[in-house]
Amino acid sequence: MKEELSLLLPKISNVLESEPAVLRIDPEATESIMLIGDIHGDLDALDFVMGMREELGCKHMLFLGDYVDRGMQGTEVLIKLFRLKLEEPQNIFLLRGNHETMDMNIYYGFFEEIGFDRGFLLNVSRTYDRLPVAAVISGQTFCVHGGINGIESVDAITKEGAFPYLWNDPSKRPGLSTSSRGSTVKEFGPDIVDGFLETNGFKRIVRGHTALRTGYEWWFDGKLLSLFSCPDYVGLGNAAAFALIEKGELKIITFINRSQ
């Protein structure tokens, strides 16, 4: 598996390098797009959403990051996603999550999965650095793994400055406040969301990053949607969900671990 992934890395790196930090995805009016949250090395979950893509006849897919760690099939997940991206670069979009970093992989499972091979992990992490940070769908929906970093234009987002967008979380407290995730992570309140949406002319934010019992959670009167697409995450018994945007309308589809 490592050999297979190694062969894909130079090709996928070139494709990702050519993409901007913020993707602009504009499906035609007749086309839909699936939004998928954290997968965390769960190949069954990825296979399920791929099967749903076929069932729904959906051309476009946007993954919100966190492909590895926690589950032990991160290598297979990366291979499948990278192959898909190479086969359909205009239809498949991969954002970076906070687990697409070397530091997280060392502590949360992927490093162990690849046999503690530091050189290999370094190669994979170079590919991580090329992943886009966010995406805007049809000029309305801002998609990101973690969150926003205050009231600012999306034009300010860079791949090098990805950290807050991979890590930050929504909060009911107004403003930007401290987070239990660490001193460098922030939580953003409803006023920040309102200001961000207004500044950029967006309707909503869709993000991943948080394990949820039902697989999804709405915040701030429907202005922010949190998705999690890994069922029974680390044995929690949670459901998983993905979203489908069709003709401007957003629908949520939930699923559970098929072995349950």
PDB file of N, CA and C in Angstrom, residues 150-230:
ATOM      1  N   GLY A 150     -12.004  35.256  11.932  1.00  0.00           N
ATOM      2  CA  GLY A 150     -12.428  36.645  12.062  1.00  0.00           C
ATOM      3  C   GLY A 150     -13.192  37.102  10.839  1.00  0.00           C
ATOM      4  N   ILE A 151     -13.486  38.395  10.824  1.00  0.00           N
ATOM      5  CA  ILE A 151     -14.238  38.976   9.699  1.00  0.00           C
ATOM      6  C   ILE A 151     -13.235  39.456   8.669  1.00  0.00           C
ATOM      7  N   GLU A 152     -13.026  38.655   7.637  1.00  0.00           N
ATOM      8  CA  GLU A 152     -12.046  39.014   6.617  1.00  0.00           C
ATOM      9  C   GLU A 152     -12.462  38.453   5.272  1.00  0.00           C
ATOM     10  N   SER A 153     -11.884  38.987   4.241  1.00  0.00           N
ATOM     11  CA  SER A 153     -12.152  38.509   2.892  1.00  0.00           C
ATOM     12  C   SER A 153     -11.497  37.149   2.680  1.00  0.00           C
ATOM     13  N   VAL A 154     -12.175  36.265   1.946  1.00  0.00           N
ATOM     14  CA  VAL A 154     -11.571  34.961   1.645  1.00  0.00           C
ATOM     15  C   VAL A 154     -10.325  35.108   0.771  1.00  0.00           C
ATOM     16  N   ASP A 155     -10.167  36.245   0.136  1.00  0.00           N
ATOM     17  CA  ASP A 155      -8.965  36.485  -0.681  1.00  0.00           C
ATOM     18  C   ASP A 155      -7.697  36.522   0.162  1.00  0.00           C
ATOM     19  N   ALA A 156      -7.872  36.680   1.490  1.00  0.00           N
ATOM     20  CA  ALA A 156      -6.709  36.732   2.386  1.00  0.00           C
ATOM     21  C   ALA A 156      -6.195  35.338   2.760  1.00  0.00           C
ATOM     22  N   ILE A 157      -6.947  34.299   2.410  1.00  0.00           N
ATOM     23  CA  ILE A 157      -6.573  32.932   2.803  1.00  0.00           C
ATOM     24  C   ILE A 157      -5.449  32.411   1.907  1.00  0.00           C
ATOM     25  N   THR A 158      -4.419  31.846   2.546  1.00  0.00           N
ATOM     26  CA  THR A 158      -3.298  31.250   1.802  1.00  0.00           C
ATOM     27  C   THR A 158      -3.068  29.825   2.295  1.00  0.00           C
ATOM     28  N   LYS A 159      -2.414  29.034   1.480  1.00  0.00           N
ATOM     29  CA  LYS A 159      -2.066  27.671   1.889  1.00  0.00           C
ATOM     30  C   LYS A 159      -1.075  27.691   3.051  1.00  0.00           C
ATOM     31  N   GLU A 160      -0.159  28.666   3.028  1.00  0.00           N
ATOM     32  CA  GLU A 160       0.849  28.771   4.089  1.00  0.00           C
ATOM     33  C   GLU A 160       0.218  29.185   5.414  1.00  0.00           C
ATOM     34  N   GLY A 161      -0.862  29.943   5.351  1.00  0.00           N
ATOM     35  CA  GLY A 161      -1.532  30.425   6.565  1.00  0.00           C
ATOM     36  C   GLY A 161      -2.776  29.621   6.894  1.00  0.00           C
ATOM     37  N   ALA A 162      -2.747  28.325   6.610  1.00  0.00           N
ATOM     38  CA  ALA A 162      -3.949  27.487   6.725  1.00  0.00           C
ATOM     39  C   ALA A 162      -4.404  27.247   8.162  1.00  0.00           C
ATOM     40  N   PHE A 163      -3.502  27.321   9.126  1.00  0.00           N
ATOM     41  CA  PHE A 163      -3.767  26.826  10.483  1.00  0.00           C
ATOM     42  C   PHE A 163      -5.140  27.176  11.064  1.00  0.00           C
ATOM     43  N   PRO A 164      -5.536  28.452  11.160  1.00  0.00           N
ATOM     44  CA  PRO A 164      -6.829  28.754  11.808  1.00  0.00           C
ATOM     45  C   PRO A 164      -8.033  28.149  11.091  1.00  0.00           C
ATOM     46  N   TYR A 165      -7.927  27.999   9.785  1.00  0.00           N
ATOM     47  CA  TYR A 165      -9.036  27.449   9.001  1.00  0.00           C
ATOM     48  C   TYR A 165      -9.162  25.935   9.184  1.00  0.00           C
ATOM     49  N   LEU A 166      -8.069  25.295   9.610  1.00  0.00           N
ATOM     50  CA  LEU A 166      -8.074  23.859   9.873  1.00  0.00           C
ATOM     51  C   LEU A 166      -8.516  23.546  11.294  1.00  0.00           C
ATOM     52  N   TRP A 167      -8.365  24.520  12.202  1.00  0.00           N
ATOM     53  CA  TRP A 167      -8.516  24.245  13.629  1.00  0.00           C
ATOM     54  C   TRP A 167      -9.683  24.946  14.328  1.00  0.00           C
ATOM     55  N   ASN A 168     -10.060  26.141  13.920  1.00  0.00           N
ATOM     56  CA  ASN A 168     -11.025  26.930  14.696  1.00  0.00           C
ATOM     57  C   ASN A 168     -12.427  26.322  14.699  1.00  0.00           C
ATOM     58  N   ASP A 169     -13.170  26.617  15.756  1.00  0.00           N
ATOM     59  CA  ASP A 169     -14.513  26.058  15.960  1.00  0.00           C
ATOM     60  C   ASP A 169     -15.538  27.154  16.226  1.00  0.00           C
ATOM     61  N   PRO A 170     -16.827  26.878  15.910  1.00  0.00           N
ATOM     62  CA  PRO A 170     -17.875  27.833  16.274  1.00  0.00           C
ATOM     63  C   PRO A 170     -18.167  27.811  17.773  1.00  0.00           C
ATOM     64  N   SER A 171     -18.684  28.917  18.272  1.00  0.00           N
ATOM     65  CA  SER A 171     -19.022  29.045  19.690  1.00  0.00           C
ATOM     66  C   SER A 171     -20.221  29.972  19.834  1.00  0.00           C
ATOM     67  N   LYS A 172     -21.003  29.776  20.887  1.00  0.00           N
ATOM     68  CA  LYS A 172     -22.134  30.673  21.141  1.00  0.00           C
ATOM     69  C   LYS A 172     -21.668  32.006  21.727  1.00  0.00           C
ATOM     70  N   ARG A 173     -20.418  32.025  22.211  1.00  0.00           N
ATOM     71  CA  ARG A 173     -19.870  33.285  22.756  1.00  0.00           C
ATOM     72  C   ARG A 173     -19.530  34.238  21.617  1.00  0.00           C
ATOM     73  N   PRO A 174     -19.868  35.508  21.746  1.00  0.00           N
ATOM     74  CA  PRO A 174     -19.527  36.457  20.675  1.00  0.00           C
ATOM     75  C   PRO A 174     -18.023  36.690  20.562  1.00  0.00           C
ATOM     76  N   GLY A 175     -17.626  37.179  19.384  1.00  0.00           N
ATOM     77  CA  GLY A 175     -16.216  37.509  19.150  1.00  0.00           C
ATOM     78  C   GLY A 175     -15.355  36.289  18.916  1.00  0.00           C
ATOM     79  N   LEU A 176     -14.038  36.507  18.975  1.00  0.00           N
ATOM     80  CA  LEU A 176     -13.065  35.411  18.908  1.00  0.00           C
ATOM     81  C   LEU A 176     -12.614  35.119  20.330  1.00  0.00           C
ATOM     82  N   SER A 177     -12.737  33.867  20.751  1.00  0.00           N
ATOM     83  CA  SER A 177     -12.358  33.524  22.124  1.00  0.00           C
ATOM     84  C   SER A 177     -11.413  32.329  22.136  1.00  0.00           C
ATOM     85  N   THR A 178     -10.864  32.033  23.310  1.00  0.00           N
ATOM     86  CA  THR A 178      -9.896  30.940  23.431  1.00  0.00           C
ATOM     87  C   THR A 178     -10.600  29.588  23.316  1.00  0.00           C
ATOM     88  N   SER A 179      -9.829  28.566  22.966  1.00  0.00           N
ATOM     89  CA  SER A 179     -10.376  27.240  22.728  1.00  0.00           C
ATOM     90  C   SER A 179      -9.722  26.209  23.635  1.00  0.00           C
ATOM     91  N   SER A 180     -10.498  25.182  23.989  1.00  0.00           N
ATOM     92  CA  SER A 180      -9.943  24.078  24.784  1.00  0.00           C
ATOM     93  C   SER A 180      -8.977  23.231  23.953  1.00  0.00           C
ATOM     94  N   ARG A 181      -8.965  23.446  22.628  1.00  0.00           N
ATOM     95  CA  ARG A 181      -8.061  22.680  21.756  1.00  0.00           C
ATOM     96  C   ARG A 181      -6.607  23.135  21.883  1.00  0.00           C
ATOM     97  N   GLY A 182      -6.382  24.339  22.417  1.00  0.00           N
ATOM     98  CA  GLY A 182      -5.005  24.825  22.563  1.00  0.00           C
ATOM     99  C   GLY A 182      -4.926  26.334  22.458  1.00  0.00           C
ATOM    100  N   SER A 183      -3.816  26.873  22.878  1.00  0.00           N
ATOM    101  CA  SER A 183      -3.658  28.336  22.978  1.00  0.00           C
ATOM    102  C   SER A 183      -3.655  29.033  21.624  1.00  0.00           C
ATOM    103  N   THR A 184      -3.299  28.314  20.569  1.00  0.00           N
ATOM    104  CA  THR A 184      -3.244  28.943  19.245  1.00  0.00           C
ATOM    105  C   THR A 184      -4.557  28.784  18.465  1.00  0.00           C
ATOM    106  N   VAL A 185      -5.509  28.043  19.042  1.00  0.00           N
ATOM    107  CA  VAL A 185      -6.791  27.801  18.378  1.00  0.00           C
ATOM    108  C   VAL A 185      -7.834  28.777  18.927  1.00  0.00           C
ATOM    109  N   LYS A 186      -8.734  29.201  18.061  1.00  0.00           N
ATOM    110  CA  LYS A 186      -9.772  30.162  18.467  1.00  0.00           C
ATOM    111  C   LYS A 186     -11.173  29.595  18.216  1.00  0.00           C
ATOM    112  N   GLU A 187     -12.127  30.142  18.972  1.00  0.00           N
ATOM    113  CA  GLU A 187     -13.536  29.875  18.706  1.00  0.00           C
ATOM    114  C   GLU A 187     -14.167  31.174  18.216  1.00  0.00           C
ATOM    115  N   PHE A 188     -15.066  31.063  17.241  1.00  0.00           N
ATOM    116  CA  PHE A 188     -15.676  32.249  16.643  1.00  0.00           C
ATOM    117  C   PHE A 188     -17.180  32.246  16.897  1.00  0.00           C
ATOM    118  N   GLY A 189     -17.709  33.411  17.271  1.00  0.00           N
ATOM    119  CA  GLY A 189     -19.103  33.524  17.661  1.00  0.00           C
ATOM    120  C   GLY A 189     -20.028  33.911  16.534  1.00  0.00           C
ATOM    121  N   PRO A 190     -21.338  34.041  16.847  1.00  0.00           N
ATOM    122  CA  PRO A 190     -22.340  34.355  15.819  1.00  0.00           C
ATOM    123  C   PRO A 190     -22.106  35.690  15.127  1.00  0.00           C
ATOM    124  N   ASP A 191     -21.577  36.673  15.854  1.00  0.00           N
ATOM    125  CA  ASP A 191     -21.299  37.981  15.252  1.00  0.00           C
ATOM    126  C   ASP A 191     -20.180  37.895  14.221  1.00  0.00           C
ATOM    127  N   ILE A 192     -19.196  37.018  14.490  1.00  0.00           N
ATOM    128  CA  ILE A 192     -18.087  36.814  13.543  1.00  0.00           C
ATOM    129  C   ILE A 192     -18.613  36.155  12.266  1.00  0.00           C
ATOM    130  N   VAL A 193     -19.483  35.167  12.446  1.00  0.00           N
ATOM    131  CA  VAL A 193     -20.080  34.490  11.291  1.00  0.00           C
ATOM    132  C   VAL A 193     -20.886  35.481  10.447  1.00  0.00           C
ATOM    133  N   ASP A 194     -21.728  36.291  11.108  1.00  0.00           N
ATOM    134  CA  ASP A 194     -22.526  37.288  10.389  1.00  0.00           C
ATOM    135  C   ASP A 194     -21.639  38.240   9.588  1.00  0.00           C
ATOM    136  N   GLY A 195     -20.578  38.729  10.236  1.00  0.00           N
ATOM    137  CA  GLY A 195     -19.669  39.669   9.579  1.00  0.00           C
ATOM    138  C   GLY A 195     -18.932  39.043   8.420  1.00  0.00           C
ATOM    139  N   PHE A 196     -18.501  37.797   8.592  1.00  0.00           N
ATOM    140  CA  PHE A 196     -17.779  37.077   7.540  1.00  0.00           C
ATOM    141  C   PHE A 196     -18.681  36.844   6.330  1.00  0.00           C
ATOM    142  N   LEU A 197     -19.900  36.386   6.586  1.00  0.00           N
ATOM    143  CA  LEU A 197     -20.839  36.126   5.489  1.00  0.00           C
ATOM    144  C   LEU A 197     -21.168  37.413   4.744  1.00  0.00           C
ATOM    145  N   GLU A 198     -21.376  38.477   5.493  1.00  0.00           N
ATOM    146  CA  GLU A 198     -21.723  39.767   4.875  1.00  0.00           C
ATOM    147  C   GLU A 198     -20.559  40.325   4.055  1.00  0.00           C
ATOM    148  N   THR A 199     -19.362  40.263   4.617  1.00  0.00           N
ATOM    149  CA  THR A 199     -18.163  40.775   3.942  1.00  0.00           C
ATOM    150  C   THR A 199     -17.938  40.089   2.597  1.00  0.00           C
ATOM    151  N   ASN A 200     -18.215  38.785   2.563  1.00  0.00           N
ATOM    152  CA  ASN A 200     -17.926  37.997   1.360  1.00  0.00           C
ATOM    153  C   ASN A 200     -19.148  37.727   0.485  1.00  0.00           C
ATOM    154  N   GLY A 201     -20.322  38.148   0.942  1.00  0.00           N
ATOM    155  CA  GLY A 201     -21.544  37.932   0.163  1.00  0.00           C
ATOM    156  C   GLY A 201     -21.988  36.484   0.124  1.00  0.00           C
ATOM    157  N   PHE A 202     -21.711  35.739   1.219  1.00  0.00           N
ATOM    158  CA  PHE A 202     -22.073  34.321   1.278  1.00  0.00           C
ATOM    159  C   PHE A 202     -23.365  34.117   2.061  1.00  0.00           C
ATOM    160  N   LYS A 203     -23.932  32.924   1.866  1.00  0.00           N
ATOM    161  CA  LYS A 203     -25.184  32.552   2.544  1.00  0.00           C
ATOM    162  C   LYS A 203     -24.923  31.691   3.781  1.00  0.00           C
ATOM    163  N   ARG A 204     -23.908  30.810   3.687  1.00  0.00           N
ATOM    164  CA  ARG A 204     -23.677  29.867   4.785  1.00  0.00           C
ATOM    165  C   ARG A 204     -22.237  29.371   4.802  1.00  0.00           C
ATOM    166  N   ILE A 205     -21.865  28.742   5.915  1.00  0.00           N
ATOM    167  CA  ILE A 205     -20.575  28.062   6.073  1.00  0.00           C
ATOM    168  C   ILE A 205     -20.863  26.581   6.315  1.00  0.00           C
ATOM    169  N   VAL A 206     -20.100  25.705   5.653  1.00  0.00           N
ATOM    170  CA  VAL A 206     -20.160  24.261   5.933  1.00  0.00           C
ATOM    171  C   VAL A 206     -18.759  23.830   6.341  1.00  0.00           C
ATOM    172  N   ARG A 207     -18.655  23.130   7.486  1.00  0.00           N
ATOM    173  CA  ARG A 207     -17.331  22.717   7.992  1.00  0.00           C
ATOM    174  C   ARG A 207     -17.400  21.323   8.597  1.00  0.00           C
ATOM    175  N   GLY A 208     -16.236  20.738   8.879  1.00  0.00           N
ATOM    176  CA  GLY A 208     -16.155  19.410   9.489  1.00  0.00           C
ATOM    177  C   GLY A 208     -15.595  19.530  10.900  1.00  0.00           C
ATOM    178  N   HIS A 209     -14.580  18.695  11.208  1.00  0.00           N
ATOM    179  CA  HIS A 209     -13.715  18.909  12.374  1.00  0.00           C
ATOM    180  C   HIS A 209     -14.264  18.436  13.718  1.00  0.00           C
ATOM    181  N   THR A 210     -15.583  18.300  13.866  1.00  0.00           N
ATOM    182  CA  THR A 210     -16.155  17.968  15.169  1.00  0.00           C
ATOM    183  C   THR A 210     -16.967  16.681  15.081  1.00  0.00           C
ATOM    184  N   ALA A 211     -16.623  15.695  15.937  1.00  0.00           N
ATOM    185  CA  ALA A 211     -17.399  14.451  15.990  1.00  0.00           C
ATOM    186  C   ALA A 211     -18.773  14.758  16.578  1.00  0.00           C
ATOM    187  N   LEU A 212     -19.826  14.289  15.900  1.00  0.00           N
ATOM    188  CA  LEU A 212     -21.201  14.630  16.291  1.00  0.00           C
ATOM    189  C   LEU A 212     -22.051  13.372  16.381  1.00  0.00           C
ATOM    190  N   ARG A 213     -22.902  13.298  17.380  1.00  0.00           N
ATOM    191  CA  ARG A 213     -23.716  12.102  17.635  1.00  0.00           C
ATOM    192  C   ARG A 213     -24.588  11.736  16.441  1.00  0.00           C
ATOM    193  N   THR A 214     -25.180  12.756  15.800  1.00  0.00           N
ATOM    194  CA  THR A 214     -26.077  12.509  14.666  1.00  0.00           C
ATOM    195  C   THR A 214     -25.381  12.678  13.310  1.00  0.00           C
ATOM    196  N   GLY A 215     -24.096  13.053  13.353  1.00  0.00           N
ATOM    197  CA  GLY A 215     -23.345  13.247  12.115  1.00  0.00           C
ATOM    198  C   GLY A 215     -23.387  14.669  11.576  1.00  0.00           C
ATOM    199  N   TYR A 216     -24.283  15.493  12.128  1.00  0.00           N
ATOM    200  CA  TYR A 216     -24.362  16.893  11.674  1.00  0.00           C
ATOM    201  C   TYR A 216     -24.959  17.769  12.771  1.00  0.00           C
ATOM    202  N   GLU A 217     -24.702  19.072  12.667  1.00  0.00           N
ATOM    203  CA  GLU A 217     -25.280  20.035  13.611  1.00  0.00           C
ATOM    204  C   GLU A 217     -25.383  21.406  12.946  1.00  0.00           C
ATOM    205  N   TRP A 218     -26.544  22.032  13.078  1.00  0.00           N
ATOM    206  CA  TRP A 218     -26.747  23.386  12.575  1.00  0.00           C
ATOM    207  C   TRP A 218     -26.429  24.393  13.679  1.00  0.00           C
ATOM    208  N   TRP A 219     -25.815  25.505  13.284  1.00  0.00           N
ATOM    209  CA  TRP A 219     -25.498  26.594  14.209  1.00  0.00           C
ATOM    210  C   TRP A 219     -26.067  27.897  13.646  1.00  0.00           C
ATOM    211  N   PHE A 220     -26.307  28.849  14.550  1.00  0.00           N
ATOM    212  CA  PHE A 220     -26.588  30.247  14.168  1.00  0.00           C
ATOM    213  C   PHE A 220     -27.725  30.363  13.146  1.00  0.00           C
ATOM    214  N   ASP A 221     -28.884  29.746  13.490  1.00  0.00           N
ATOM    215  CA  ASP A 221     -30.070  29.847  12.627  1.00  0.00           C
ATOM    216  C   ASP A 221     -29.805  29.432  11.185  1.00  0.00           C
ATOM    217  N   GLY A 222     -29.092  28.331  11.023  1.00  0.00           N
ATOM    218  CA  GLY A 222     -28.861  27.789   9.681  1.00  0.00           C
ATOM    219  C   GLY A 222     -27.752  28.455   8.893  1.00  0.00           C
ATOM    220  N   LYS A 223     -26.967  29.304   9.564  1.00  0.00           N
ATOM    221  CA  LYS A 223     -25.865  29.976   8.841  1.00  0.00           C
ATOM    222  C   LYS A 223     -24.591  29.132   8.809  1.00  0.00           C
ATOM    223  N   LEU A 224     -24.513  28.127   9.694  1.00  0.00           N
ATOM    224  CA  LEU A 224     -23.327  27.261   9.717  1.00  0.00           C
ATOM    225  C   LEU A 224     -23.773  25.821   9.923  1.00  0.00           C
ATOM    226  N   LEU A 225     -23.214  24.928   9.118  1.00  0.00           N
ATOM    227  CA  LEU A 225     -23.487  23.494   9.223  1.00  0.00           C
ATOM    228  C   LEU A 225     -22.186  22.762   9.507  1.00  0.00           C
ATOM    229  N   SER A 226     -22.210  21.919  10.537  1.00  0.00           N
ATOM    230  CA  SER A 226     -21.066  21.080  10.872  1.00  0.00           C
ATOM    231  C   SER A 226     -21.381  19.654  10.447  1.00  0.00           C
ATOM    232  N   LEU A 227     -20.468  19.023   9.693  1.00  0.00           N
ATOM    233  CA  LEU A 227     -20.661  17.654   9.177  1.00  0.00           C
ATOM    234  C   LEU A 227     -19.572  16.727   9.697  1.00  0.00           C
ATOM    235  N   PHE A 228     -19.932  15.483   9.952  1.00  0.00           N
ATOM    236  CA  PHE A 228     -18.950  14.467  10.337  1.00  0.00           C
ATOM    237  C   PHE A 228     -19.337  13.176   9.634  1.00  0.00           C
ATOM    238  N   SER A 229     -18.436  12.614   8.827  1.00  0.00           N
ATOM    239  CA  SER A 229     -18.790  11.509   7.937  1.00  0.00           C
ATOM    240  C   SER A 229     -18.119  10.189   8.297  1.00  0.00           C
ATOM    241  N   CYS A 230     -17.715  10.057   9.559  1.00  0.00           N
ATOM    242  CA  CYS A 230     -17.084   8.828  10.040  1.00  0.00           C
ATOM    243  C   CYS A 230     -17.976   8.215  11.120  1.00  0.00           C
TER     244      CYS A 230
END
